[in-house]
Short mmCIF file of C-alpha atoms in Angstrom, two decimals:
data_model
loop_
_atom_site.label_atom_id
_atom_site.label_comp_id
_atom_site.label_asym_id
_atom_site.label_seq_id
_atom_site.Cartn_x
_atom_site.Cartn_y
_atom_site.Cartn_z
CA MET A 209 46.45 -28.56 19.32
CA THR A 210 45.55 -24.88 19.23
CA PRO A 211 44.33 -22.80 22.18
CA ARG A 212 41.21 -24.36 23.70
CA VAL A 213 40.98 -26.81 20.83
CA PRO A 214 39.46 -29.26 20.15
CA ARG A 215 36.16 -27.67 21.15
CA LEU A 216 32.73 -29.27 21.05
CA SER A 217 31.17 -29.10 17.60
CA SER A 218 27.92 -28.00 19.29
CA LEU A 219 28.07 -25.33 21.95
CA TRP A 220 27.56 -27.27 25.16
CA ALA A 221 27.05 -24.84 27.99
CA ILE A 222 23.87 -26.00 29.69
CA MET A 223 23.89 -24.18 33.02
CA LYS A 224 22.43 -26.64 35.54
CA LYS A 225 20.29 -25.49 38.45
CA PRO A 226 19.98 -27.50 41.64
CA GLN A 227 16.19 -27.72 41.35
CA ALA A 228 15.25 -31.32 40.49
CA ALA A 229 13.19 -30.75 37.36
CA VAL A 230 15.55 -28.39 35.61
CA GLY A 231 18.59 -30.35 36.80
CA ARG A 232 17.31 -33.62 35.37
CA ARG A 233 16.50 -32.00 32.03
CA CYS A 234 19.92 -30.33 31.71
CA ARG A 235 21.86 -33.41 32.79
CA LYS A 236 19.95 -35.50 30.27
CA GLN A 237 20.85 -33.06 27.45
CA ALA A 238 24.50 -32.94 28.56
CA SER A 239 24.79 -36.71 28.86
CA SER A 240 23.30 -37.19 25.42
CA LEU A 241 25.81 -34.83 23.84
CA ALA A 242 28.66 -36.35 25.82
CA GLY A 243 27.77 -39.76 24.49
CA ARG A 244 27.97 -38.50 20.92
CA GLU A 245 31.27 -36.66 21.28
CA LYS A 246 33.53 -38.38 23.78
CA HIS A 247 36.88 -36.76 24.05
CA ALA A 248 39.63 -36.77 26.66
CA LEU A 249 43.03 -35.19 27.02
CA SER A 250 45.97 -37.09 28.39
CA SER A 251 48.42 -35.82 30.97
CA ASN A 252 50.96 -35.51 28.16
CA GLN A 253 48.92 -32.61 26.86
CA ALA A 254 48.91 -30.71 30.14
CA PRO A 255 51.81 -28.46 29.00
CA ASP A 256 49.85 -27.56 25.85
CA VAL A 257 46.84 -26.55 27.92
CA TRP A 258 49.07 -24.66 30.35
CA VAL A 259 50.69 -22.62 27.58
CA SER A 260 47.42 -21.86 25.79
CA GLU A 261 45.58 -20.80 28.94
CA VAL A 262 48.39 -18.50 30.06
CA MET A 263 48.55 -16.89 26.61
CA LEU A 264 44.77 -16.44 26.57
CA GLN A 265 44.81 -14.39 29.77
CA GLN A 266 43.78 -10.85 28.81
CA THR A 267 44.33 -11.75 25.14
CA GLN A 268 41.93 -12.75 22.37
CA VAL A 269 42.12 -16.18 20.73
CA ALA A 270 42.74 -14.70 17.27
CA THR A 271 45.84 -12.92 18.58
CA VAL A 272 47.13 -15.93 20.49
CA ILE A 273 46.97 -18.62 17.80
CA ASN A 274 50.10 -17.62 15.87
CA TYR A 275 52.10 -17.11 19.05
CA TYR A 276 50.94 -20.46 20.42
CA THR A 277 51.84 -22.27 17.20
CA ARG A 278 55.34 -20.79 17.10
CA TRP A 279 55.85 -21.48 20.81
CA MET A 280 54.90 -25.16 20.57
CA GLN A 281 57.01 -25.63 17.46
CA LYS A 282 60.06 -24.17 19.21
CA TRP A 283 59.50 -25.82 22.61
CA PRO A 284 57.25 -28.90 22.19
CA THR A 285 58.07 -30.19 25.70
CA LEU A 286 58.61 -28.65 29.10
CA GLN A 287 62.19 -29.91 28.98
CA ASP A 288 62.75 -27.83 25.83
CA LEU A 289 61.24 -24.74 27.43
CA ALA A 290 63.21 -25.21 30.66
CA SER A 291 66.49 -25.24 28.73
CA ALA A 292 65.69 -22.07 26.78
CA SER A 293 67.11 -18.68 27.74
CA LEU A 294 65.00 -15.80 28.99
CA GLU A 295 66.17 -13.88 25.94
CA GLU A 296 64.62 -16.49 23.65
CA VAL A 297 61.38 -16.52 25.63
CA ASN A 298 61.08 -12.73 25.54
CA GLN A 299 61.91 -12.68 21.84
CA LEU A 300 59.10 -15.07 20.96
CA TRP A 301 56.66 -13.39 23.35
CA ALA A 302 57.42 -9.88 22.02
CA GLY A 303 54.21 -8.14 20.98
CA LEU A 304 51.84 -10.37 22.97
CA GLY A 305 51.87 -8.08 26.02
CA TYR A 306 51.87 -8.81 29.75
CA TYR A 307 55.43 -10.07 29.37
CA SER A 308 55.74 -11.54 32.84
CA ARG A 309 53.50 -14.39 31.64
CA GLY A 310 56.21 -15.78 29.38
CA ARG A 311 58.85 -15.52 32.10
CA ARG A 312 56.56 -17.27 34.59
CA LEU A 313 55.85 -20.04 32.11
CA GLN A 314 59.53 -20.78 31.80
CA GLU A 315 60.04 -20.61 35.58
CA GLY A 316 57.21 -23.10 35.98
CA ALA A 317 58.68 -25.41 33.35
CA ARG A 318 62.03 -25.39 35.13
CA LYS A 319 60.38 -26.22 38.42
CA VAL A 320 58.51 -29.16 36.88
CA VAL A 321 61.70 -30.49 35.27
CA GLU A 322 64.13 -29.84 38.12
CA GLU A 323 61.96 -30.38 41.22
CA LEU A 324 58.86 -32.35 40.24
CA GLY A 325 60.42 -35.11 38.19
CA GLY A 326 59.02 -33.79 34.93
CA HIS A 327 55.40 -34.33 36.04
CA VAL A 328 52.85 -31.52 35.99
CA PRO A 329 50.69 -31.52 39.18
CA HIS A 330 47.25 -33.06 38.56
CA THR A 331 44.95 -31.05 40.84
CA ALA A 332 43.97 -27.40 40.87
CA GLU A 333 45.18 -27.02 44.45
CA THR A 334 48.66 -28.40 43.79
CA LEU A 335 48.99 -26.58 40.48
CA GLN A 336 48.29 -23.26 42.15
CA ARG A 337 50.50 -24.02 45.14
CA LEU A 338 53.55 -25.39 43.32
CA LEU A 339 53.81 -23.55 40.00
CA PRO A 340 54.84 -19.87 39.76
CA GLY A 341 52.42 -17.67 37.88
CA VAL A 342 49.57 -20.21 38.04
CA GLY A 343 46.57 -18.66 39.74
CA ARG A 344 43.17 -20.05 40.59
CA TYR A 345 41.75 -19.77 37.08
CA THR A 346 44.76 -21.26 35.25
CA ALA A 347 45.03 -24.07 37.80
CA GLY A 348 41.35 -24.94 37.36
CA ALA A 349 41.60 -24.85 33.57
CA ILE A 350 44.62 -27.18 33.47
CA ALA A 351 43.17 -29.57 36.06
CA SER A 352 39.77 -29.84 34.37
CA ILE A 353 40.86 -29.88 30.73
CA ALA A 354 44.03 -31.99 30.98
CA PHE A 355 43.28 -34.20 33.99
CA GLY A 356 39.50 -34.31 34.17
CA GLN A 357 39.20 -32.87 37.66
CA ALA A 358 35.65 -31.67 38.35
CA THR A 359 36.59 -28.12 39.25
CA GLY A 360 34.98 -24.95 37.98
CA VAL A 361 36.76 -21.97 36.45
CA VAL A 362 35.91 -18.29 36.44
CA ASP A 363 37.39 -15.94 33.85
CA GLY A 364 35.96 -12.71 32.43
CA ASN A 365 33.67 -14.57 30.06
CA VAL A 366 32.34 -16.89 32.77
CA VAL A 367 31.79 -13.93 35.10
CA ARG A 368 29.55 -12.34 32.48
CA VAL A 369 27.61 -15.55 31.83
CA LEU A 370 27.03 -16.31 35.51
CA CYS A 371 26.08 -12.74 36.41
CA ARG A 372 23.44 -12.78 33.68
CA VAL A 373 22.16 -16.31 34.26
CA ARG A 374 21.73 -15.60 37.97
CA ALA A 375 20.98 -11.83 37.65
CA ILE A 376 23.84 -10.79 39.91
CA GLY A 377 24.04 -7.00 39.74
CA ALA A 378 26.58 -6.29 42.47
CA ASP A 379 30.21 -5.47 41.74
CA PRO A 380 31.71 -8.73 40.36
CA SER A 381 35.18 -7.72 41.56
CA SER A 382 34.10 -7.58 45.21
CA THR A 383 35.20 -10.42 47.46
CA LEU A 384 31.67 -11.53 48.26
CA VAL A 385 30.50 -11.68 44.65
CA SER A 386 33.74 -13.31 43.50
CA GLN A 387 33.31 -16.05 46.08
CA GLN A 388 29.70 -16.55 44.98
CA LEU A 389 30.73 -16.84 41.32
CA TRP A 390 33.39 -19.45 42.10
CA SER A 391 30.85 -21.36 44.18
CA LEU A 392 28.34 -21.28 41.30
CA ALA A 393 30.99 -22.43 38.82
CA GLN A 394 31.83 -25.36 41.06
CA GLN A 395 28.14 -26.32 41.40
CA LEU A 396 27.55 -26.15 37.66
CA VAL A 397 30.62 -27.97 36.30
CA ASP A 398 29.75 -31.35 34.82
CA PRO A 399 31.68 -34.08 36.67
CA ALA A 400 31.74 -36.36 33.62
CA ARG A 401 33.32 -33.82 31.27
CA PRO A 402 34.56 -30.86 33.32
CA GLY A 403 37.11 -29.68 30.77
CA ASP A 404 34.57 -29.58 27.95
CA PHE A 405 32.03 -27.88 30.18
CA ASN A 406 34.47 -25.17 31.28
CA GLN A 407 35.63 -24.52 27.73
CA ALA A 408 32.04 -24.33 26.53
CA ALA A 409 31.14 -21.87 29.29
CA MET A 410 34.07 -19.65 28.28
CA GLU A 411 33.12 -19.99 24.62
CA LEU A 412 29.53 -19.09 25.43
CA GLY A 413 30.69 -15.83 26.99
CA ALA A 414 33.15 -15.09 24.18
CA THR A 415 30.84 -15.72 21.23
CA VAL A 416 27.19 -15.49 22.39
CA CYS A 417 26.90 -13.81 25.78
CA THR A 418 29.16 -10.96 24.70
CA PRO A 419 29.65 -7.65 26.58
CA GLN A 420 27.72 -5.68 23.98
CA ARG A 421 24.88 -6.90 21.73
CA PRO A 422 24.65 -10.44 23.14
CA LEU A 423 23.00 -13.00 20.86
CA CYS A 424 20.27 -13.99 23.29
CA SER A 425 18.17 -15.69 20.60
CA GLN A 426 21.03 -18.12 19.96
CA CYS A 427 21.83 -18.79 23.61
CA PRO A 428 21.33 -22.40 24.75
CA VAL A 429 20.51 -21.25 28.29
CA GLN A 430 18.15 -18.38 27.56
CA SER A 431 15.26 -20.20 29.27
CA LEU A 432 17.29 -20.27 32.49
CA CYS A 433 18.71 -16.74 32.21
CA ARG A 434 17.31 -14.44 34.87
CA ALA A 435 18.74 -11.37 33.16
CA ARG A 436 16.71 -12.28 30.06
CA GLN A 437 13.64 -12.88 32.21
CA LYS A 438 14.09 -9.47 33.80
CA VAL A 439 14.33 -7.83 30.36
CA GLU A 440 11.09 -9.50 29.29
CA ARG A 441 9.31 -8.40 32.47
CA GLU A 442 10.60 -4.86 32.13
CA GLN A 443 9.39 -4.75 28.55
CA LEU A 444 5.97 -6.01 29.64
CA LEU A 445 5.51 -3.94 32.77
CA ALA A 446 7.62 -0.93 31.77
CA SER A 447 8.39 1.00 34.95
CA GLN A 448 5.80 -0.73 37.13
CA SER A 449 6.90 -2.55 40.24
CA LEU A 450 7.74 -6.16 39.65
CA LEU A 451 5.66 -8.73 41.49
CA GLY A 452 6.43 -12.37 42.02
CA ARG A 453 8.54 -14.86 43.91
CA LEU A 454 11.43 -13.48 45.89
CA ASP A 455 14.83 -14.78 44.78
CA VAL A 456 18.11 -14.15 46.55
CA GLU A 457 20.01 -13.43 43.32
CA GLU A 458 17.63 -10.76 42.07
CA CYS A 459 15.62 -9.41 45.01
CA ALA A 460 16.42 -7.86 48.35
CA PRO A 461 15.50 -9.89 51.42
CA ASN A 462 12.91 -8.55 53.80
CA ILE A 463 15.57 -6.77 55.83
CA GLY A 464 18.35 -4.78 54.19
CA GLN A 465 19.75 -4.72 50.65
CA CYS A 466 20.74 -7.96 48.93
CA GLN A 467 24.51 -7.99 48.55
CA LEU A 468 24.29 -9.65 45.16
CA CYS A 469 21.86 -7.12 43.66
CA ALA A 470 22.73 -3.87 41.97
CA PRO A 471 22.64 -0.96 44.44
CA PRO A 472 19.55 1.29 44.34
CA THR A 473 21.74 4.14 43.09
CA GLU A 474 22.18 2.30 39.77
CA PRO A 475 18.74 2.12 38.12
CA TRP A 476 17.88 -0.34 35.36
CA ASP A 477 18.85 0.91 31.89
CA GLN A 478 16.19 -0.15 29.40
CA THR A 479 18.53 0.41 26.45
CA LEU A 480 21.11 -2.09 27.72
CA GLY A 481 18.86 -5.09 28.28
CA VAL A 482 20.82 -8.06 29.61
CA ALA A 483 24.00 -5.99 29.27
CA ASN A 484 22.96 -4.35 32.56
CA PHE A 485 24.73 -7.42 33.95
CA PRO A 486 27.44 -7.65 35.12
CA ARG A 487 27.86 -4.28 36.79
CA LYS A 488 30.59 -2.18 35.24
CA VAL A 489 33.55 -1.99 37.58
CA SER A 490 34.97 1.46 38.22
CA ARG A 491 38.70 1.50 37.62
CA ARG A 492 41.38 3.79 38.88
CA PRO A 493 42.73 6.22 36.32
CA PRO A 494 46.12 5.05 35.01
CA ARG A 495 49.27 6.38 36.58
CA GLU A 496 50.92 8.89 34.26
CA GLU A 497 54.63 8.82 33.59
CA CYS A 498 56.90 10.49 31.07
CA SER A 499 60.22 9.31 29.62
CA ALA A 500 62.68 10.75 27.16
CA ILE A 501 63.99 8.08 24.81
CA CYS A 502 66.52 8.17 22.00
CA VAL A 503 67.20 6.09 18.91
CA LEU A 504 71.00 6.28 18.69
CA GLU A 505 72.13 5.09 15.26
CA GLN A 506 75.39 4.49 13.41
CA PRO A 507 74.17 4.82 9.79
CA ARG A 508 77.60 3.94 8.36
CA ALA A 509 78.53 1.07 10.62
CA LEU A 510 80.33 -1.88 9.09
CA GLY A 511 77.71 -4.39 7.93
CA GLY A 512 74.91 -1.85 7.81
CA ALA A 513 73.28 0.78 9.97
CA GLN A 514 73.03 -0.14 13.65
CA VAL A 515 71.00 1.13 16.62
CA LEU A 516 71.84 0.92 20.31
CA LEU A 517 69.62 -1.12 22.64
CA VAL A 518 69.93 -1.58 26.39
CA GLN A 519 68.35 -4.33 28.49
CA ARG A 520 65.79 -3.69 31.20
CA PRO A 521 66.25 -5.21 34.67
CA ASN A 522 65.26 -8.86 35.16
CA SER A 523 62.34 -7.90 37.39
CA GLY A 524 59.53 -5.39 37.18
CA LEU A 525 57.80 -3.92 34.15
CA LEU A 526 58.93 -5.42 30.81
CA ALA A 527 61.60 -7.42 32.65
CA GLY A 528 64.51 -8.54 30.47
CA LEU A 529 63.30 -6.84 27.30
CA TRP A 530 65.50 -4.59 25.18
CA GLU A 531 64.79 -0.92 24.59
CA PHE A 532 66.34 2.31 23.40
CA PRO A 533 68.16 4.29 26.11
CA SER A 534 65.71 6.37 28.12
CA VAL A 535 65.30 8.41 31.30
CA THR A 536 62.26 9.27 33.39
CA VAL A 537 61.51 12.98 33.12
CA GLU A 538 58.92 15.51 34.24
CA PRO A 539 56.00 16.05 31.81
CA SER A 540 56.98 19.73 31.60
CA GLY A 541 60.02 18.64 29.62
CA GLN A 542 62.46 20.77 31.56
CA CYS A 543 66.02 19.42 31.50
CA GLN A 544 64.94 16.23 29.69
CA ARG A 545 67.38 16.82 26.83
CA LYS A 546 70.33 17.16 29.20
CA ALA A 547 69.30 14.11 31.25
CA LEU A 548 68.85 12.00 28.13
CA LEU A 549 72.23 13.01 26.73
CA GLN A 550 73.91 12.01 29.99
CA GLU A 551 72.17 8.62 29.84
CA LEU A 552 73.30 8.08 26.23
CA GLN A 553 76.89 8.98 27.07
CA SER A 554 76.91 6.55 29.98
CA TRP A 555 76.33 3.77 27.45
CA ALA A 556 78.18 5.02 24.38
CA GLY A 557 80.75 7.57 25.49
CA PRO A 558 81.03 11.20 24.27
CA LEU A 559 78.37 12.19 21.74
CA PRO A 560 77.65 15.32 19.65
CA ALA A 561 74.93 17.05 21.67
CA THR A 562 73.95 19.33 18.79
CA ARG A 563 72.74 16.35 16.72
CA LEU A 564 70.20 15.21 19.33
CA GLN A 565 66.82 15.98 17.78
CA HIS A 566 63.31 15.77 19.21
CA LEU A 567 61.03 13.82 16.88
CA GLY A 568 57.69 13.52 18.66
CA GLN A 569 55.98 11.47 21.32
CA VAL A 570 54.51 8.03 21.84
CA THR A 571 51.84 7.61 24.52
CA GLU A 572 51.33 4.09 25.88
CA HIS A 573 47.70 3.67 26.99
CA GLY A 574 44.23 2.86 25.66
CA GLY A 575 43.46 1.93 22.07
CA VAL A 576 45.45 2.76 18.94
CA ARG A 577 45.79 6.21 17.51
CA ASP A 578 48.16 7.15 14.74
CA ASP A 579 48.09 10.46 12.91
CA GLY A 580 50.03 8.79 10.12
CA PHE A 581 52.70 11.46 9.62
CA CYS A 582 55.47 10.18 7.41
CA GLY A 583 57.65 12.92 5.94
CA HIS A 584 61.25 13.33 4.83
CA ILE A 585 62.34 15.87 7.42
CA ARG A 586 65.53 16.03 9.44
CA ARG A 587 64.50 18.71 11.90
CA PRO A 588 62.06 18.18 14.80
CA ILE A 589 58.42 17.62 13.89
CA SER A 590 57.37 20.00 16.65
CA ALA A 591 58.87 22.83 14.66
CA LEU A 592 56.29 22.22 11.92
CA TRP A 593 53.04 21.04 13.60
CA PRO A 594 52.02 19.08 16.70
CA SER A 595 53.84 15.80 17.17
CA PRO A 596 52.12 12.65 15.93
CA GLN A 597 50.89 10.48 18.75
CA VAL A 598 50.57 6.70 18.92
CA VAL A 599 48.39 5.31 21.71
CA HIS A 600 48.78 1.67 22.74
CA THR A 601 47.51 -0.50 25.61
CA PHE A 602 50.19 -0.58 28.27
CA SER A 603 48.83 -2.23 31.43
CA HIS A 604 47.86 0.28 34.13
CA ILE A 605 50.30 3.04 33.15
CA LYS A 606 49.90 5.91 30.74
CA LEU A 607 53.50 6.28 29.66
CA THR A 608 54.40 9.07 27.27
CA TYR A 609 57.73 8.77 25.45
CA GLN A 610 59.34 11.96 24.18
CA VAL A 611 61.21 10.53 21.22
CA TYR A 612 64.63 11.78 20.16
CA GLY A 613 66.98 10.70 17.42
CA LEU A 614 70.73 10.96 17.08
CA ALA A 615 72.50 9.75 13.95
CA LEU A 616 76.30 9.54 14.17
CA GLU A 617 78.64 10.20 11.29
CA ARG A 618 82.13 8.70 11.09
CA GLN A 619 82.02 7.77 14.75
CA THR A 620 82.11 4.38 16.35
CA PRO A 621 81.29 4.73 20.05
CA VAL A 622 82.23 1.86 22.32
CA THR A 623 79.67 0.56 24.80
CA THR A 624 81.14 0.99 28.26
CA GLN A 625 78.72 -1.29 30.17
CA SER A 626 77.29 -4.75 29.86
CA GLY A 627 73.62 -4.96 29.08
CA ALA A 628 73.85 -2.95 25.86
CA ARG A 629 74.38 -3.93 22.25
CA TRP A 630 74.28 -2.61 18.71
CA LEU A 631 71.80 -4.22 16.31
CA THR A 632 71.13 -3.80 12.63
CA ARG A 633 67.62 -2.73 11.64
CA GLU A 634 66.82 -6.28 10.60
CA GLU A 635 68.04 -7.66 13.92
CA PHE A 636 65.99 -5.06 15.79
CA HIS A 637 62.72 -6.28 14.25
CA THR A 638 63.33 -9.84 15.47
CA ALA A 639 64.77 -8.91 18.88
CA ALA A 640 62.97 -9.16 22.25
CA VAL A 641 61.54 -5.65 22.17
CA SER A 642 58.09 -4.40 23.14
CA THR A 643 55.50 -3.03 20.74
CA ALA A 644 56.22 0.41 22.18
CA MET A 645 59.84 0.25 21.00
CA LYS A 646 58.72 -0.72 17.50
CA LYS A 647 56.46 2.32 17.42
CA VAL A 648 59.29 4.53 18.65
CA PHE A 649 61.51 3.15 15.88
CA ARG A 650 58.81 3.69 13.25
CA MET A 651 58.63 7.32 14.30
CA TYR A 652 62.41 7.58 13.96
CA GLU A 653 62.41 5.89 10.56
CA GLY A 654 59.75 8.29 9.35
CA GLN A 655 62.21 11.13 9.73
CA GLN A 656 65.02 9.51 7.72
CA PRO A 657 65.39 10.21 3.97
CA GLY A 658 64.21 7.35 1.77
CA THR A 659 62.66 5.22 4.52
CA CYS A 660 59.01 6.07 4.03
CA LYS A 661 56.79 5.70 0.99
CA ARG A 662 54.20 8.39 0.64
CA SER A 663 50.71 7.93 -0.76
CA LYS A 664 49.68 9.39 -4.11
CA ARG A 665 47.74 12.10 -2.32
CA SER A 666 50.93 13.30 -0.62
CA GLN A 667 53.28 13.34 -3.61
CA VAL A 668 53.56 17.15 -3.47
CA PRO A 669 55.81 19.47 -1.50
CA ILE A 670 55.05 19.52 2.22
CA SER A 671 54.58 23.27 2.32
CA ALA A 672 51.75 23.00 -0.22
CA SER A 673 49.98 19.89 1.03
CA ARG A 674 50.42 19.58 4.76
CA LYS A 675 47.98 20.88 7.31
CA LYS A 676 47.76 20.12 10.97
CA PRO A 677 46.65 16.49 11.03
CA SER A 678 43.47 15.59 12.87
CA PRO A 679 43.73 12.59 15.20
CA GLY A 680 42.34 9.39 13.72
CA GLN A 681 41.01 6.41 15.64
#
């Protein structure tokens, strides 16, 4: 079983309305399809649904599938997962992001095994109340898909579908609108096949009712979609005032502004069409932080070159993961070299300060940007041209790493504290490290002789071929 699989072969997402005529027609269509494709999950598959739904939070299906497959192969039962170490969980989760999800999954598995007799709770209410890390959405997904409870779910895809179907233009993150969306989801869920209905609603938002360029002509609920109706009226009447029946989801009542409508300060954008819904939520700018980090390597260590990693605390950001030694510094960069050297020496003893070299920076936020520099240079990049920058999604923080490297020769420092270890390069790539650390290490490797293959276009001396690189998206 893969995430949200098996799905219906036909997209079944008929959004029922309480009005008798439309309701009868939709229920008849749904019942007909249900009769052709009966399918039910057993309680034995609840852990599978639990794992897949947690992995799918904030993550696309295409990214999740390989992680899900490896996870279920390694821990096919909750008993297997409960007996695993946090190190193993972090190692398998590495690269998937939002790392607390994996830790919470294991905590939940241990609670089921040790306190609940090995039985996953069957209702959304008990799932949310008893299992750590299981919120309202995940609880509803497990209860409806695995146990057939007629409970609705609301994720980002369902929010978009419901806001368009019911022409809700107010801020979907507000308490009032959120409550309305959950109420609508509960009214619409099919009691005969709630799991299939919820999955189809999510699939509808993911594949048809997309954020940009929705495929309205292929939508099975276009005749019920008030956003689509509004687009058609706007196209017909242009900027004229709309006349017709008042409706609470799309029109203000006689007194005051409807709390589900878009505010008057946000006019209709003809170019967006149905993508005017839902309203774009304004987000706080990310908090900016800066750290100095160092790849400390023993190139001539017995058994092959080794790098030093230290473990993060068991709570907080990236809990339990391994990383290169680092210190939080001021963006100005003052005293960061001295502070970093002191941190390195606290783990590895006396070190040659003169060999500590600044390589560049890695900024953790947004999309992906890589200037692609890959030269055979031992001195700091900043001495030649601006440092290459790699930008990567990192939750709500814009974290810039000033990357240093220090390669030891004929020295074997001894780690003075627990929570640190030396790993070969091969071991590093399979360890429980974040994507950020892998990018830091790639930057370090790019500065070492013989570690980077250059393209045919760059097979000339640097002084003759290199210009200041322009950022690439």
